[in-house]
Amino acid sequence: QVARRGMPQGFDDLHALEAGQGFKLIDAAHWYATEALYGDVTRALAGLDRLVGMFLPVASTMDLHYTLALRGIRDRAYVLLAWRGRVPEEALVRWLAEPPSEPETMAAAIDADRIVIHVPLARGLAAGDDAARDQIFGHHDDWFERWLHMLYLQQDAAREAREGLELSARVADILRGKRPASELEVLLPREPIGGHLRRADVATLCFKLRMYVVGRATHRRDRLAARLMQRGERPSEGELRGNERDLPLVFEDPGAGGYRIGIPADATLPPLAPPWLGTLASTRLGRELIPGGFSRLDGSLEWGPPPTK
């Protein structure tokens, strides 16, 4: 994928290349979603499906971020259309059958980032490359650079970069089933750890795993809701429970045509979830960020009767 777009010279080139394309595609997705709601539904949904496939197969975690962002815009358009009963049946069947993200997708993205970004960075730091140092510490005035070098030696950064490579490799092995998921408890601790790069690596991997777990729940939630909206088919207990990789969902019918599908507050986490995810809602910070508890972690889907106009 990277080779097809033109091999970048380094991280900055890669970031600029993908960010520039990604933002334009997200703008296009919003345009297609608006067109689907107020114009040519069939044409707009076909356009949204094409956009979602633009970064597939993923060549980096940035590809994965943009794929999920585009998919989120498209899926919300499908849900809003289903609420009005306006999704063409052929498109609905195809969308409902689309599988959620699998661990291998995330593992492959982590591997690609390690090859394209982290390996050259670790080698550059070990060799005393100024460009590699600037990627970590940024560009600062001379006084700040001198102070930073006294506080944080470049060789320490190189050592931490190598440790980060090993960490990402082990997490990728867990995602592929080559290591037990219980190792995440040690690899991704709840408490902060020492080292500038190590903290960044752990925080990044935690974010990726949270994105994967909650993304699967959102994928199922949207499709179960849209099917009920357009076809009147209520989700079964098995569909709400999912499999061993899924967060369970809860379906509520308070009457008067209103429904809700979300993650229950006491949800049992799947094995590949970050170890801190289940305790987040019970913390003070979690309560501030997620009113209502764990069930609001990524937003419940609630709806009533569709508009009459």
CSV table of N, CA and C in Angstrom, one decimal, residues 184-185 188-190 206-215 217 245-247 263-265 267-283 286 290 293-295 297-298:
chain,number,residue,atom,x,y,z
A,184,LEU,N,-1.1,-9.2,28.6
A,184,LEU,CA,-1.4,-7.8,28.5
A,184,LEU,C,-1.3,-7.1,29.9
A,185,GLU,N,-1.7,-7.9,30.9
A,185,GLU,CA,-1.7,-7.3,32.3
A,185,GLU,C,-0.3,-6.8,32.7
A,188,LEU,N,1.0,-4.0,29.5
A,188,LEU,CA,0.3,-2.7,29.5
A,188,LEU,C,-0.3,-2.4,30.9
A,189,PRO,N,0.6,-2.1,31.8
A,189,PRO,CA,0.1,-1.9,33.2
A,189,PRO,C,-0.8,-0.7,33.4
A,190,ARG,N,-1.6,-0.7,34.4
A,190,ARG,CA,-2.5,0.5,34.7
A,190,ARG,C,-1.7,1.7,35.2
A,206,CYS,N,-2.4,0.8,24.2
A,206,CYS,CA,-3.6,0.8,24.9
A,206,CYS,C,-4.7,1.4,24.1
A,207,PHE,N,-4.4,2.5,23.4
A,207,PHE,CA,-5.4,3.2,22.6
A,207,PHE,C,-5.9,2.3,21.4
A,208,LYS,N,-4.9,1.6,20.8
A,208,LYS,CA,-5.2,0.8,19.7
A,208,LYS,C,-6.1,-0.4,20.1
A,209,LEU,N,-5.8,-1.0,21.2
A,209,LEU,CA,-6.6,-2.1,21.7
A,209,LEU,C,-8.0,-1.7,22.1
A,210,ARG,N,-8.1,-0.5,22.7
A,210,ARG,CA,-9.4,0.0,23.1
A,210,ARG,C,-10.2,0.3,21.8
A,211,MET,N,-9.6,0.9,20.8
A,211,MET,CA,-10.2,1.2,19.6
A,211,MET,C,-10.7,-0.1,18.9
A,212,TYR,N,-9.9,-1.2,19.0
A,212,TYR,CA,-10.3,-2.5,18.4
A,212,TYR,C,-11.6,-3.0,19.1
A,213,VAL,N,-11.5,-3.1,20.5
A,213,VAL,CA,-12.6,-3.7,21.2
A,213,VAL,C,-13.9,-2.9,21.1
A,214,VAL,N,-13.8,-1.6,21.3
A,214,VAL,CA,-15.0,-0.8,21.3
A,214,VAL,C,-15.5,-0.7,19.8
A,215,GLY,N,-14.6,-0.7,18.8
A,215,GLY,CA,-15.0,-0.7,17.4
A,215,GLY,C,-15.8,-1.9,17.1
A,217,ALA,N,-17.8,-3.6,19.1
A,217,ALA,CA,-19.1,-3.4,19.7
A,217,ALA,C,-19.9,-2.4,18.9
A,245,ARG,N,-14.6,-12.6,21.5
A,245,ARG,CA,-13.8,-11.4,21.3
A,245,ARG,C,-14.6,-10.1,21.4
A,246,ASP,N,-15.9,-10.2,21.8
A,246,ASP,CA,-16.8,-9.1,21.8
A,246,ASP,C,-17.2,-8.6,23.2
A,247,LEU,N,-17.5,-7.3,23.3
A,247,LEU,CA,-18.2,-6.8,24.5
A,247,LEU,C,-19.6,-7.2,24.3
A,263,ILE,N,-23.6,-0.9,25.6
A,263,ILE,CA,-22.8,-1.8,26.4
A,263,ILE,C,-23.2,-1.7,27.8
A,264,PRO,N,-23.6,-2.8,28.5
A,264,PRO,CA,-24.0,-2.8,29.9
A,264,PRO,C,-22.9,-2.4,30.8
A,265,ALA,N,-23.3,-1.7,31.9
A,265,ALA,CA,-22.3,-1.2,32.8
A,265,ALA,C,-21.4,-2.3,33.5
A,267,ALA,N,-20.4,-5.1,32.0
A,267,ALA,CA,-20.0,-5.9,30.8
A,267,ALA,C,-18.8,-6.7,31.2
A,268,THR,N,-18.7,-8.0,30.7
A,268,THR,CA,-17.5,-8.8,30.9
A,268,THR,C,-16.6,-8.5,29.7
A,269,LEU,N,-15.4,-8.1,30.0
A,269,LEU,CA,-14.5,-7.8,28.9
A,269,LEU,C,-13.9,-9.0,28.2
A,270,PRO,N,-13.7,-8.9,26.9
A,270,PRO,CA,-13.1,-10.0,26.1
A,270,PRO,C,-11.6,-10.1,26.5
A,271,PRO,N,-11.0,-11.2,26.2
A,271,PRO,CA,-9.6,-11.4,26.6
A,271,PRO,C,-8.6,-10.4,26.0
A,272,LEU,N,-8.9,-9.9,24.8
A,272,LEU,CA,-7.9,-8.9,24.2
A,272,LEU,C,-8.2,-7.5,24.6
A,273,ALA,N,-9.1,-7.2,25.5
A,273,ALA,CA,-9.3,-5.9,26.0
A,273,ALA,C,-8.1,-5.4,26.8
A,274,PRO,N,-7.8,-4.1,26.7
A,274,PRO,CA,-6.7,-3.6,27.6
A,274,PRO,C,-7.1,-3.8,29.1
A,275,PRO,N,-6.2,-4.2,29.9
A,275,PRO,CA,-6.5,-4.6,31.3
A,275,PRO,C,-7.2,-3.5,32.1
A,276,TRP,N,-7.0,-2.2,31.7
A,276,TRP,CA,-7.6,-1.1,32.5
A,276,TRP,C,-9.0,-0.7,32.0
A,277,LEU,N,-9.4,-1.3,30.9
A,277,LEU,CA,-10.7,-0.8,30.3
A,277,LEU,C,-11.9,-1.1,31.2
A,278,GLY,N,-11.9,-2.2,31.9
A,278,GLY,CA,-13.0,-2.6,32.7
A,278,GLY,C,-13.2,-1.8,34.0
A,279,THR,N,-12.1,-1.2,34.4
A,279,THR,CA,-12.1,-0.4,35.7
A,279,THR,C,-12.3,1.1,35.4
A,280,LEU,N,-12.3,1.5,34.1
A,280,LEU,CA,-12.3,2.9,33.9
A,280,LEU,C,-13.6,3.6,34.4
A,281,ALA,N,-14.7,3.0,34.2
A,281,ALA,CA,-16.0,3.6,34.5
A,281,ALA,C,-16.1,3.8,36.0
A,282,SER,N,-15.4,3.0,36.8
A,282,SER,CA,-15.6,3.1,38.3
A,282,SER,C,-14.6,4.2,38.9
A,283,THR,N,-13.8,4.8,38.1
A,283,THR,CA,-12.8,5.8,38.6
A,283,THR,C,-13.5,7.2,38.5
A,286,GLY,N,-13.2,8.4,35.1
A,286,GLY,CA,-14.1,7.7,34.2
A,286,GLY,C,-15.5,8.2,34.3
A,290,ILE,N,-17.4,9.7,31.3
A,290,ILE,CA,-18.4,8.7,30.8
A,290,ILE,C,-19.6,8.8,31.7
A,293,GLY,N,-21.6,5.6,33.4
A,293,GLY,CA,-20.8,4.4,33.6
A,293,GLY,C,-20.3,3.8,32.3
A,294,PHE,N,-19.9,2.5,32.4
A,294,PHE,CA,-19.3,1.8,31.3
A,294,PHE,C,-20.2,1.7,30.0
A,295,SER,N,-21.5,1.7,30.3
A,295,SER,CA,-22.5,1.6,29.1
A,295,SER,C,-22.4,2.8,28.2
A,297,LEU,N,-19.5,4.2,27.4
A,297,LEU,CA,-18.1,4.3,27.0
A,297,LEU,C,-17.9,4.8,25.6
A,298,ASP,N,-18.7,4.3,24.7
A,298,ASP,CA,-18.6,4.7,23.3
A,298,ASP,C,-20.0,5.2,22.8
